Coordinates of C-alpha atoms in Angstrom, one line a residue:
X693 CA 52.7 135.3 26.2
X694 CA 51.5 131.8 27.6
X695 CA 49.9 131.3 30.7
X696 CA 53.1 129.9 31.7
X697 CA 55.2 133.0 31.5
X698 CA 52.6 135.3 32.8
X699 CA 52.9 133.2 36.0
X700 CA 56.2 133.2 36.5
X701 CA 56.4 136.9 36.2
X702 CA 54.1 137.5 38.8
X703 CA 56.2 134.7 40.7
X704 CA 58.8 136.9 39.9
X705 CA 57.1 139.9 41.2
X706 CA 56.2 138.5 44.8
X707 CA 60.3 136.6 45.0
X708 CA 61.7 140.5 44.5
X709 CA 59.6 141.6 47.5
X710 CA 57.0 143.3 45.8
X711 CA 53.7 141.0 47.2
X712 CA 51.1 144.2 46.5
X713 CA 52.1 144.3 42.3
X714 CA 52.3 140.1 42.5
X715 CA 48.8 140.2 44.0
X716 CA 47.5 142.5 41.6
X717 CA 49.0 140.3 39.0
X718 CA 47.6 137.4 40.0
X719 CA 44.4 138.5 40.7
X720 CA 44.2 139.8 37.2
X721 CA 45.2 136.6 35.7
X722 CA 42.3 135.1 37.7
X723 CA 39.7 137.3 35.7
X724 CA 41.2 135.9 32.4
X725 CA 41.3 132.3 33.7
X726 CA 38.5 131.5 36.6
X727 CA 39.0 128.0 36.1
X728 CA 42.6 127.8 36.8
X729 CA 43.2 126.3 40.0
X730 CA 47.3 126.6 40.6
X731 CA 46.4 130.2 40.3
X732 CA 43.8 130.3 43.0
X733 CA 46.4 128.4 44.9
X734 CA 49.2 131.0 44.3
X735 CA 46.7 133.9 45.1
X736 CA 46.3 131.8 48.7
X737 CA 50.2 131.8 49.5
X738 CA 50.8 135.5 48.0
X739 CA 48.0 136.3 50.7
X740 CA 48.7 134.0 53.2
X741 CA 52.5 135.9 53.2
X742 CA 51.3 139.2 53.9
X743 CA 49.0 137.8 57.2
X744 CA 45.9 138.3 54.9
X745 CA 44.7 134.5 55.9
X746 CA 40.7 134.9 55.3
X747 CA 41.5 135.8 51.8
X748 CA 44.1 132.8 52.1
X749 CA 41.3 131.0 53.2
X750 CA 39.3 131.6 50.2
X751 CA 41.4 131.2 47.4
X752 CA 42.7 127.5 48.7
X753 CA 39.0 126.9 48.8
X754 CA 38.5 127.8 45.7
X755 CA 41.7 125.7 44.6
X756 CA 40.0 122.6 46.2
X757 CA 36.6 123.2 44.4
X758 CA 37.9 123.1 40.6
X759 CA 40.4 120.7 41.8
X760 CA 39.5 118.2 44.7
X761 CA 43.0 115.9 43.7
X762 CA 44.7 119.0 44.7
X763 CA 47.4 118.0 47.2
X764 CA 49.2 121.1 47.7
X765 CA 46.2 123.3 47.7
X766 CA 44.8 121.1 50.9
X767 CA 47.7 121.5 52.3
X768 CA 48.1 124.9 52.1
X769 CA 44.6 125.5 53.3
X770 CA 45.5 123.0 56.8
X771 CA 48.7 125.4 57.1
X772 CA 46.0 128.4 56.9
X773 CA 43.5 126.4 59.1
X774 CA 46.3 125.9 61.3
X775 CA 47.9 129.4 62.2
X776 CA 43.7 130.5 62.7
X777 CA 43.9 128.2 65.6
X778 CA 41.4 125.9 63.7
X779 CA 42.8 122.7 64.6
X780 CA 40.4 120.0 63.9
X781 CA 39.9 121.6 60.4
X782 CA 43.6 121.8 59.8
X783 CA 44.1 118.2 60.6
X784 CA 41.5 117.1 58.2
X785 CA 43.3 119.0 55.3
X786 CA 46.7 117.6 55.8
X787 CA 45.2 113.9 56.0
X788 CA 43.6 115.0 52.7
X789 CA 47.1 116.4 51.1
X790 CA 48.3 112.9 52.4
X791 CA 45.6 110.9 51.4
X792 CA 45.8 112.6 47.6
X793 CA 49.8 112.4 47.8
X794 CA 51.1 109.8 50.7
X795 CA 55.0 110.4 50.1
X796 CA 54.0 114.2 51.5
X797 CA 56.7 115.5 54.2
X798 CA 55.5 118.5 55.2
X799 CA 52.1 117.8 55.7
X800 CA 53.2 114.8 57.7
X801 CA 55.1 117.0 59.6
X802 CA 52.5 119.1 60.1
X803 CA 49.7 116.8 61.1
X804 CA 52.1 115.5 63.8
X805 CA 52.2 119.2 65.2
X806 CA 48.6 119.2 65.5
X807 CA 48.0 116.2 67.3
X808 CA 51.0 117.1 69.8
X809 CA 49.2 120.3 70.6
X810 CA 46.1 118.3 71.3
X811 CA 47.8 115.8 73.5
X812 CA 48.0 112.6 70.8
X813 CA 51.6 112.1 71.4
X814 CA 52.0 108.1 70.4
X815 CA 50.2 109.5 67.1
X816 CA 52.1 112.8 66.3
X817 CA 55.1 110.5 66.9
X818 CA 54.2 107.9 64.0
X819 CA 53.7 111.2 62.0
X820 CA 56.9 112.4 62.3
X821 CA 58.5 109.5 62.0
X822 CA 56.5 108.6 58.6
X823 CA 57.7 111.9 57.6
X824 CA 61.4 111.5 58.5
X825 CA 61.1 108.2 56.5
X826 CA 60.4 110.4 53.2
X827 CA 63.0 112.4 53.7
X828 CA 65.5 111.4 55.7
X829 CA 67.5 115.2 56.2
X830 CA 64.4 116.7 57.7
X831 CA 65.8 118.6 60.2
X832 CA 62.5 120.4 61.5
X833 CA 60.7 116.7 61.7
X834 CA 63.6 115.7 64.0
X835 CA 63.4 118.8 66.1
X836 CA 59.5 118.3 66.7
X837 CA 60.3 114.4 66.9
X838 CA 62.5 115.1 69.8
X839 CA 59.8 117.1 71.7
X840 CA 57.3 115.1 71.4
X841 CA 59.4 112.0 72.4
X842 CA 60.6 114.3 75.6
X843 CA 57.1 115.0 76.2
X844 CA 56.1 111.1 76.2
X845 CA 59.1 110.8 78.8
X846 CA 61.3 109.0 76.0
X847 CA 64.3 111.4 77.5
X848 CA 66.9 109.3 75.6
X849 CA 65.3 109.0 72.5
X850 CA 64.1 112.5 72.4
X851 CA 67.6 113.4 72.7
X852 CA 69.4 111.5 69.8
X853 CA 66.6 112.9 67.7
X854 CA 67.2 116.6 68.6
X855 CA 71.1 115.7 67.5
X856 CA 70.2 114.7 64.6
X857 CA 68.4 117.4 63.8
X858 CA 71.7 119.9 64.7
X859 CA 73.4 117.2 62.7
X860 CA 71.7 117.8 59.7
X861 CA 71.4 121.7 60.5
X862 CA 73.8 122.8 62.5
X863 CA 72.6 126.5 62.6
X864 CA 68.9 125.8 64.0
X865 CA 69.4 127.9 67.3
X866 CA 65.6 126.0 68.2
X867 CA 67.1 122.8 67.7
X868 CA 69.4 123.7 69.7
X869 CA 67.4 125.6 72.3
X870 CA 65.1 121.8 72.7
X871 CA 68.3 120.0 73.6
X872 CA 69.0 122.5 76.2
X873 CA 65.6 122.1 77.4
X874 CA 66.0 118.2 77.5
X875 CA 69.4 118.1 79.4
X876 CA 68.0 121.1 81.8
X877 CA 65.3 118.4 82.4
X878 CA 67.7 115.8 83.4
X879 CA 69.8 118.5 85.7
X880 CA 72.2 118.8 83.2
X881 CA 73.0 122.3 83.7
X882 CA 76.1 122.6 81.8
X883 CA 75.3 120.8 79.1
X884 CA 71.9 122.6 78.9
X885 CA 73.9 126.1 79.6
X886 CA 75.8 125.7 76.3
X887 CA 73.1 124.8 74.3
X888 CA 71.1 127.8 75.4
X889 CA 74.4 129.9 74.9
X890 CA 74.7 128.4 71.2
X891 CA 71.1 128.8 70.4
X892 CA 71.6 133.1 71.4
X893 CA 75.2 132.9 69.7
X894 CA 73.1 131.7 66.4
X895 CA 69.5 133.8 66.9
X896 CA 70.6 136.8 69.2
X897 CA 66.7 137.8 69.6
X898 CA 65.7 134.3 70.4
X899 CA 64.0 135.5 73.8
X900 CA 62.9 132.1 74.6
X901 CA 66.5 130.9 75.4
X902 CA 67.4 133.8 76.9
X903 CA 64.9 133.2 79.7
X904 CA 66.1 129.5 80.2
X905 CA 69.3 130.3 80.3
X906 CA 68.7 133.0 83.0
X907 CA 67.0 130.5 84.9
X908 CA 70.2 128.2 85.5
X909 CA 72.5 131.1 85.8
X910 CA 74.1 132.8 88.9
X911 CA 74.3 136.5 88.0
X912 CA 77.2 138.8 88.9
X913 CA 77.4 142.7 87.8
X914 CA 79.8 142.6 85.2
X915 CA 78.0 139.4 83.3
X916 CA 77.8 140.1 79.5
X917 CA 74.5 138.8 79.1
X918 CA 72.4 141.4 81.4
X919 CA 73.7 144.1 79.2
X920 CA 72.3 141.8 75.6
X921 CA 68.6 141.0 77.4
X922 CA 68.3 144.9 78.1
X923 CA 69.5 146.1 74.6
X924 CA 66.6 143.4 73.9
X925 CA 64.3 144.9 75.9
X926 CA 64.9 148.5 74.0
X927 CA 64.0 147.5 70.8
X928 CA 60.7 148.2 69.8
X929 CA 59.5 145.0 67.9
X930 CA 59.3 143.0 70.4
X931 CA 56.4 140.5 70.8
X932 CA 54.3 141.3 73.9
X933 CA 55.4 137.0 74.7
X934 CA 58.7 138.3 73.9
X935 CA 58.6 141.4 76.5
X936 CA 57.1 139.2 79.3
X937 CA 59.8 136.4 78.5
X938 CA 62.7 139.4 79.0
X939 CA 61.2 140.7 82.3
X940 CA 60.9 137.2 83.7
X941 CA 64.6 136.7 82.9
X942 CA 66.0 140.5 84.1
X943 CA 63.6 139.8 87.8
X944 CA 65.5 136.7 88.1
X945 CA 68.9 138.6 87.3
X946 CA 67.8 141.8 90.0
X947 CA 67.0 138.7 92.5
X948 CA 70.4 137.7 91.6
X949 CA 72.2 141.4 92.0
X950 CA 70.1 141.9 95.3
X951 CA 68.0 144.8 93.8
X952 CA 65.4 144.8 95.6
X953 CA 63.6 148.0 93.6
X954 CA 64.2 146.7 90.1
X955 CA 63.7 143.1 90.6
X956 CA 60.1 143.9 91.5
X957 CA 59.8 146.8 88.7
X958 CA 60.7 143.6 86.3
X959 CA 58.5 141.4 88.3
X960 CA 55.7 143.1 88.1
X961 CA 55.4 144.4 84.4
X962 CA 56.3 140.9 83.2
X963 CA 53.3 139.5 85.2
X964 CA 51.3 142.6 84.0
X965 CA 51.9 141.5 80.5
X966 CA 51.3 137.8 81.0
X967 CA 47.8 138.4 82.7
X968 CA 47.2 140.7 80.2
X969 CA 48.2 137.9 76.9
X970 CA 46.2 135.4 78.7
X971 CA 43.1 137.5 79.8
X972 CA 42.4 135.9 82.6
X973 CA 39.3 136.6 85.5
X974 CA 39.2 135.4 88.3
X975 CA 35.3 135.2 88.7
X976 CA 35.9 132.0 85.9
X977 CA 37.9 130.3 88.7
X978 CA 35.1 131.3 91.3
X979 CA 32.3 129.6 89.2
X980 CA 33.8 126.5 88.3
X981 CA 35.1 125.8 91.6
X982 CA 30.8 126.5 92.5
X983 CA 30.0 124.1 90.0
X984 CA 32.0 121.3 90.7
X985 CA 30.8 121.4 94.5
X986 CA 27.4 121.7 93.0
X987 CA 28.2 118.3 91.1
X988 CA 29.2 116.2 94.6
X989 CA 26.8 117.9 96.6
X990 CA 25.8 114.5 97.3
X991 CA 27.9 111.9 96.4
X992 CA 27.9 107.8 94.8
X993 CA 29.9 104.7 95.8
X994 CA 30.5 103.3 92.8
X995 CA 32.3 99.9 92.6
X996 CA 34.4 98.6 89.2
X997 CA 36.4 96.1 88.0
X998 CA 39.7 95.9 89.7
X999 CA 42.6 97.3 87.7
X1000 CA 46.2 96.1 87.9
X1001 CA 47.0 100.1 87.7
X1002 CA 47.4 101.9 90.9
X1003 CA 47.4 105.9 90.5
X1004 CA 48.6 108.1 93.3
X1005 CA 47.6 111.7 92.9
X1006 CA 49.8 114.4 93.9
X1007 CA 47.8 117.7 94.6
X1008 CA 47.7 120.9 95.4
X1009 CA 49.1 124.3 94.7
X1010 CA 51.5 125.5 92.3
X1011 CA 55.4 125.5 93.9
X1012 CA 53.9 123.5 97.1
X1013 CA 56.0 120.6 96.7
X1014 CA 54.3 118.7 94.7
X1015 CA 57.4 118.1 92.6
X1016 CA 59.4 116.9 95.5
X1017 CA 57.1 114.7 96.7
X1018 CA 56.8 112.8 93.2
X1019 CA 60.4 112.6 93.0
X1020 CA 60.3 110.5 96.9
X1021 CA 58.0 108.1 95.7
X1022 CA 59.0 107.8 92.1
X1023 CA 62.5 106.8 93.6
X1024 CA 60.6 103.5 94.8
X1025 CA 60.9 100.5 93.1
X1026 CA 57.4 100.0 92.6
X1027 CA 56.5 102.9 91.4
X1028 CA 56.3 105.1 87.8
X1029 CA 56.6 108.8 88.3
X1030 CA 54.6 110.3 85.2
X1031 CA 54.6 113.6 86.2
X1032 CA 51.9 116.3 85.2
X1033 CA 49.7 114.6 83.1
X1034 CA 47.2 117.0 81.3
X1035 CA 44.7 113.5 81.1
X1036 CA 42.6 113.8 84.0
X1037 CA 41.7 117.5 82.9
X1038 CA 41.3 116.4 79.1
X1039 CA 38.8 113.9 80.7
X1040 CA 36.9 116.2 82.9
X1041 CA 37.0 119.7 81.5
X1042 CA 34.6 118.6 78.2
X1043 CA 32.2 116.4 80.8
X1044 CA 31.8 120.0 82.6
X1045 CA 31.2 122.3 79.7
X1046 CA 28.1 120.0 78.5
X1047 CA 26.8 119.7 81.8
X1048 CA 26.8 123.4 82.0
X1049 CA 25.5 124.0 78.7
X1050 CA 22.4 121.6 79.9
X1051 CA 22.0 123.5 83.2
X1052 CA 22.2 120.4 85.0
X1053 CA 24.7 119.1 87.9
X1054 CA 24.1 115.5 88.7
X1055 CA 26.7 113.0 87.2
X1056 CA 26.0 109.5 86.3
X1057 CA 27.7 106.2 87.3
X1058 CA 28.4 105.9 83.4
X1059 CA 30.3 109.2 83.6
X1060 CA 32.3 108.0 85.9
X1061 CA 33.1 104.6 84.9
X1062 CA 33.9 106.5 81.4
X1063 CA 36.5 108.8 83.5
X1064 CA 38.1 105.2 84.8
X1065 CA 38.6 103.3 82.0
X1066 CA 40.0 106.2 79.2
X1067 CA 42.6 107.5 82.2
X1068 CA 44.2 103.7 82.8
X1069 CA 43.8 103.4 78.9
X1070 CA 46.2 106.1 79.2
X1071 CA 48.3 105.2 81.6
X1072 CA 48.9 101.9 80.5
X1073 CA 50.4 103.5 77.1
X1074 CA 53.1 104.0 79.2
X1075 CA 54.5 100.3 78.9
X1076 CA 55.9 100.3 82.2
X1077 CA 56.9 97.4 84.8
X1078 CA 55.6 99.0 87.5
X1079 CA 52.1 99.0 88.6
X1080 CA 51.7 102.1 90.9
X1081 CA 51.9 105.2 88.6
X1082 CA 52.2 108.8 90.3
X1083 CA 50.3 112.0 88.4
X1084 CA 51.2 115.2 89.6
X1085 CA 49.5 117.5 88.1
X1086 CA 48.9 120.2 91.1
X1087 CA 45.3 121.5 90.6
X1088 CA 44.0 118.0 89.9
X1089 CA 43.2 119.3 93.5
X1090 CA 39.8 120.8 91.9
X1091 CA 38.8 117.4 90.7
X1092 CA 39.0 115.3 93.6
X1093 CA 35.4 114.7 94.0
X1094 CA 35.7 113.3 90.0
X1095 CA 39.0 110.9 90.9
X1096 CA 37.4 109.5 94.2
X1097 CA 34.4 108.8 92.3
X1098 CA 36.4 107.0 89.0
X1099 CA 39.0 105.9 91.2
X1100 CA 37.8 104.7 94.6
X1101 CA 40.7 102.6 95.3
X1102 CA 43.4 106.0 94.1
X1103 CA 45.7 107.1 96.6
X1104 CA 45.7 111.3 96.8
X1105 CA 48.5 113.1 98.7
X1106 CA 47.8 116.8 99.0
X1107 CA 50.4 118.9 99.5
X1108 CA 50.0 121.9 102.1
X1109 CA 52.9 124.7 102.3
X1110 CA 53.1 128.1 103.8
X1111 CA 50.8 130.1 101.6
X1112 CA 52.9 133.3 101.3
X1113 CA 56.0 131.0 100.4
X1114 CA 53.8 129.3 98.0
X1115 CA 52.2 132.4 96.7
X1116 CA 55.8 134.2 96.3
X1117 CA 57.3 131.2 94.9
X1118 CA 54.6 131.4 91.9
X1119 CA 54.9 135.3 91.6
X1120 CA 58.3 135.0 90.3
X1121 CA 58.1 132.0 88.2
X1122 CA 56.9 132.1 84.3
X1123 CA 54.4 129.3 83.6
X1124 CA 54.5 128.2 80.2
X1125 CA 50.7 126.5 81.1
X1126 CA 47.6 129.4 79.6
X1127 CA 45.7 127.6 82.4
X1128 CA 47.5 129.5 85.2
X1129 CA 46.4 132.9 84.7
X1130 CA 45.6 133.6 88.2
X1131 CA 49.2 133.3 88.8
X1132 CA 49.9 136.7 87.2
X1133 CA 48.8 139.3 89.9
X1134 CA 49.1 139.5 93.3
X1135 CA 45.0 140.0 93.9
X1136 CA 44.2 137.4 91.4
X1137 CA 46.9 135.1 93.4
X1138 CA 45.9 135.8 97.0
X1139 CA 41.8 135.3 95.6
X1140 CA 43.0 131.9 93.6
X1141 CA 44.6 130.7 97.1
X1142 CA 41.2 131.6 98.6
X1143 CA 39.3 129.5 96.0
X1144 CA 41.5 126.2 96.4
X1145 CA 41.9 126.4 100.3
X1146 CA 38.0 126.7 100.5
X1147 CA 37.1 123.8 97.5
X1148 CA 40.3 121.7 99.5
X1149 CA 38.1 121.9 103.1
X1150 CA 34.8 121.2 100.8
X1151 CA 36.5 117.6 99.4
X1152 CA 38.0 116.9 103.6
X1153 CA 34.3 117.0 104.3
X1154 CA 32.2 115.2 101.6
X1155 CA 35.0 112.8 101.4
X1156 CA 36.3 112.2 105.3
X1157 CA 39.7 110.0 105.5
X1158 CA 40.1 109.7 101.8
X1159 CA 42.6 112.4 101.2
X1160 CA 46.7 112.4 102.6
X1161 CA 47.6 115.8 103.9
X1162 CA 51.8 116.1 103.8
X1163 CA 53.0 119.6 104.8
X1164 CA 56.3 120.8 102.8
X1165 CA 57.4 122.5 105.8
X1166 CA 57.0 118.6 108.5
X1167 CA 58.8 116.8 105.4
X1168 CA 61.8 119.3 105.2
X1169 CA 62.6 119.4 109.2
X1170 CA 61.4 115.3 109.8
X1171 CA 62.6 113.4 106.3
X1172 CA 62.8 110.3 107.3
X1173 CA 59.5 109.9 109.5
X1174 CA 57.3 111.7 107.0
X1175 CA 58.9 109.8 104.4
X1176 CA 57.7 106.2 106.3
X1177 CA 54.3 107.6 106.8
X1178 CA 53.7 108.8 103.2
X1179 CA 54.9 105.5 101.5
X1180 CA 52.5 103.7 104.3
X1181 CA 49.5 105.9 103.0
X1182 CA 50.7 104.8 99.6
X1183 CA 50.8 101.2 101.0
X1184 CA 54.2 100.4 99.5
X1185 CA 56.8 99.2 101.6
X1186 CA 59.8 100.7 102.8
X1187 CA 62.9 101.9 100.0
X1188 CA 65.9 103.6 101.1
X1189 CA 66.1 104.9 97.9
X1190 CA 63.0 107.2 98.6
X1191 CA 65.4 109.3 101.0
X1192 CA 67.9 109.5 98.5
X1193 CA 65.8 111.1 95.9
X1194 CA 67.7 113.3 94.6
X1195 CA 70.2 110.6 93.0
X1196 CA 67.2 109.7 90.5
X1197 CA 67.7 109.9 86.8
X1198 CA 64.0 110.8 85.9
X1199 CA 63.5 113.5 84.0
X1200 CA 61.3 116.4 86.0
X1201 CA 59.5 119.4 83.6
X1202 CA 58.4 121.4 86.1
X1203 CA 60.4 124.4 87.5
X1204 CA 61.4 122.7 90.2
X1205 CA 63.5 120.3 88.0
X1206 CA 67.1 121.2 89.4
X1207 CA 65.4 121.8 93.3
X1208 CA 64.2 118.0 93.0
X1209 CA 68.4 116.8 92.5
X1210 CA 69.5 118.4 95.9
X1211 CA 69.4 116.5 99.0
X1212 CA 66.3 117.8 101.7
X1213 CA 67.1 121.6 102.7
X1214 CA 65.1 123.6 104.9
X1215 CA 64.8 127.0 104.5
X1216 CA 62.5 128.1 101.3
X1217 CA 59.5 128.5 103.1
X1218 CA 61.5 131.8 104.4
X1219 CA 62.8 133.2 101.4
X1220 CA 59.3 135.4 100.9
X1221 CA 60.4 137.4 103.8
X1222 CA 63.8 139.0 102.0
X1223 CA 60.4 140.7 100.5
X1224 CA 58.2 141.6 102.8
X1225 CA 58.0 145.0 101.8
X1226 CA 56.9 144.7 98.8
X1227 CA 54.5 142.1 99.2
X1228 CA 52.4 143.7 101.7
X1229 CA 49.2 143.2 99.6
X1230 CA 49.4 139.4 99.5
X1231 CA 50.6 139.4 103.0
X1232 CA 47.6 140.9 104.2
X1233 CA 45.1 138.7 101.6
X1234 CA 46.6 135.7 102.9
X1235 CA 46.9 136.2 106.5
X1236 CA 43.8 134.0 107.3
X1237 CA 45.4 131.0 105.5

């Protein structure tokens, strides 16, 4: 029997579902031939199928060592690399496998997922699209095409490329799932509606869509879907991301009903759950907020190079109003609305970390200037006409003492709302962010509100004048006036299109993306008390606020 046969009936083995006999196969094979690297590559994928992925790990290495010109057996070992979180590694695999072998789909693919999870958009874009120009049907490098294109604010674009995707597989319920995400985006709720609705018709358990579409619906009794999301929530397989997902979307359908009792039953466990995946603490929130005043306990007046870029920060908490607020001046002719950029953070969050691992807490002039010049590198990747671009990413509030510093000349609007309206606004909302874990818990919320109300009176102080309060509440009942005096902060003239915000066709990713298309109500800074009740707790926390 040639070495040939004897692999294809351990093949053979693992394809009828019987991995712990292929295994043993294989492994034996590898006593009689040590030096036989497809089979150390096979041993990798039987083990990488059953979860094992150390031992993955290790027989792709050993792949690689008797054969470095091994394409697939780098590639395997990124995919490895990849579901251990290890993404650095992983990337330096697949530009191996594509090194080795260029005309490489998948690993193109792959390496395009990487550098979208760590932010590299305009490079997991060329990725993709190298891939798709391999091989043209590839339905899943259209899918991630599209979200990475939405993500860069390329709504159109993104679109068309989910399409194709459903063109070319007209049964991927994810694919479909993305355009609904997309059009939701753009407030196109029915559109969006039947994409969810087609993504569950295709995937029944696909939680993920369930949620979104409970978001956009209006629930009566007798609706179908409650009945499917609780015959869901039975089941005993669930993810714990999958449970949290399903309470989420049943709160939303008690708040709907009027169920008071069961809305908060749902409410709670799914917040339970997501503290829980994210194990969060609140003392981590409480020490870097410490540090960070350490760092501008006395501060510098840098001065730079003037920059045709002018950013205007939108602070403050989560559900505040940020979103509204970007949506007024992003309606201006002169301005960009960028959203919630992740940049400032990317920026910061390493500069922290070494300073804490030294023990030390003054910054430098070169730190700084550093800060400046990589964040309007990054904004000017946008490519647009307009030269005042808007970031509002809500607890860039913690690094204000870092944007005055890079950014003397930045405009920052900080956005102050009633803090149990705030607070219960962020209770009921799923944030798909990990870095909101304090949202999860109505202790860890009322003691997070405590830590940005104190570090927002510590930046009023050290930097007097320098920072635009706007509260929700004033720019509800006075549009107009608080509408002049913000875009005279902002030093941009009057646009009658600012008060007629919610005509824009910008696409918003925040939760508040279909709130941000209806004309200026009043009124939501009340709902919280339909729950008094039962939010006694953080009532009581945040009566001082």
């Amino acid at each position: 029997m040639t070495l040939e046969s004897k692999i294809n009936s351990v093949i053979a083995l693992y394809s009828n579902g019987q991995i712990e006999k292929a295994i043993e196969g294989v492994e034996a094979l590898i006593k009689d031939y040590p030096n036989e690297a497809l089979l150390h590559n096979i041993s990798g994928a039987f083990y990488q199928a059953i979860g094992q992925l150390n031992e993955s790990l290790d027989s792709f290495e050993k792949a690689i060592t008797i054969n470095s010109d091994y394409a697939e057996a780098h590639y395997n070992l990124g995919f490895t690399l990849q579901q251990l979180g290890q993404l650095e590694a992983a990337m330096k695999s697949y530009e191996q496998a594509i090194a080795i072998k260029h005309a490489y789909p998948n690993a193109h693919n792959n390496l395009g997922a990487i550098l979208q999870e760590l932010g590299q958009l305009d490079a997991a874009v060329k990725s993709y699209e190298q891939a798709i120009a391999i091989k043209p049907d590839y339905a899943d490098a259209y899918n991630n095409l599209g979200n990475a294109l939405r993500d860069l604010g390329q709504m159109d674009a993104g679109v068309n490329s989910l399409k194709k995707a459903i063109a070319i597989k007209p049964d991927y319920a994810q694919a479909h799932n993305n355009l609904g995400v997309s059009f939701q985006e753009r407030s196109q709720v029915d559109d969006a509606v039947k994409q969810y609705e087609k993504a569950i018709a295709l995937k029944p358990d696909y939680v993920s869509a369930h949620h979104h579409l409970s978001v956009l619906k209006k629930y009566t009794a007798s609706d179908p879907h409650i009945a499917q999301m609780q015959s869901l929530l039975s089941t005993s397989n669930l993810s714990q991301s999958d449970r949290t997902h399903l309470c989420f979307a049943l709160a939303k359908v008690n708040e709907d009903l009027g169920k008071q009792d069961e809305l908060f039953e749902f409410l709670h466990e799914g917040n339970r759950l997501r503290k829980e995946e994210l194990n969060y603490s609140l003392d981590n929130s409480q020490n870097l907020s410490s540090i960070i005043k350490k760092m501008f306990s006395s501060t510098l007046s840098p001065s730079y190079e003037p920059s045709t870029i002018q950013p205007v920060f939108i602070v403050g908490m989560l559900r505040s109003g940020t979103s509204l607020v970007e949506q007024i001046i992003a309606s201006h002719h002169a301005v960009y609305g960028a959203g919630e950029l992740t940049t400032l953070a990317d920026l910061i969050e390493p500069i922290l970390n070494d300073h804490l691992a030294k023990d030390k807490y003054k910054l430098s002039g070169k730190t700084f200037l550093s800060i400046r010049q990589q964040y309007l590198e990054a904004l000017s990747r946008f490519n647009v006409p307009e030269d005042v671009i808007t970031d509002k990413m809500p607890l860039n509030c913690q690094y204000i003492g870092f944007i005055l510093s890079a950014f003397p000349e930045a405009k920052i609007v900080h956005m102050k709302r009633d803090a149990r309206a705030t607070c219960w606004s962020i209770y009921k909302h799923y944030f798909s962010s990990a870095g909101n874990g304090w949202a999860y818990n109505l202790d860890d919320l009322a003691g997070f509100y405590g830590i940005y109300s104190n570090i927002m009176d510590f930046w009023h102080q050290t930097f007097p004048d320098k920072i635009y309060d706007l509260c929700y509440e004033d720019l509800t009942t006075n549009q107009e006036e608080e509408t002049r005096k913000l875009l005279e902060y902002c030093e941009l003239d009057w646009d009658e299109n600012c008060l007629n915000f919610h005509t824009s066709k910008r696409a918003v990713k925040t939760a508040s993306a279909l709130q941000v298309r209806q004309k200026m109500y009043q009124g939501s800074s009340e709902a919280w008390k339909k729950h008094e009740e039962y939010l006694q707790p953080l009532i009581k926390a945040l009566s001082s606020y």
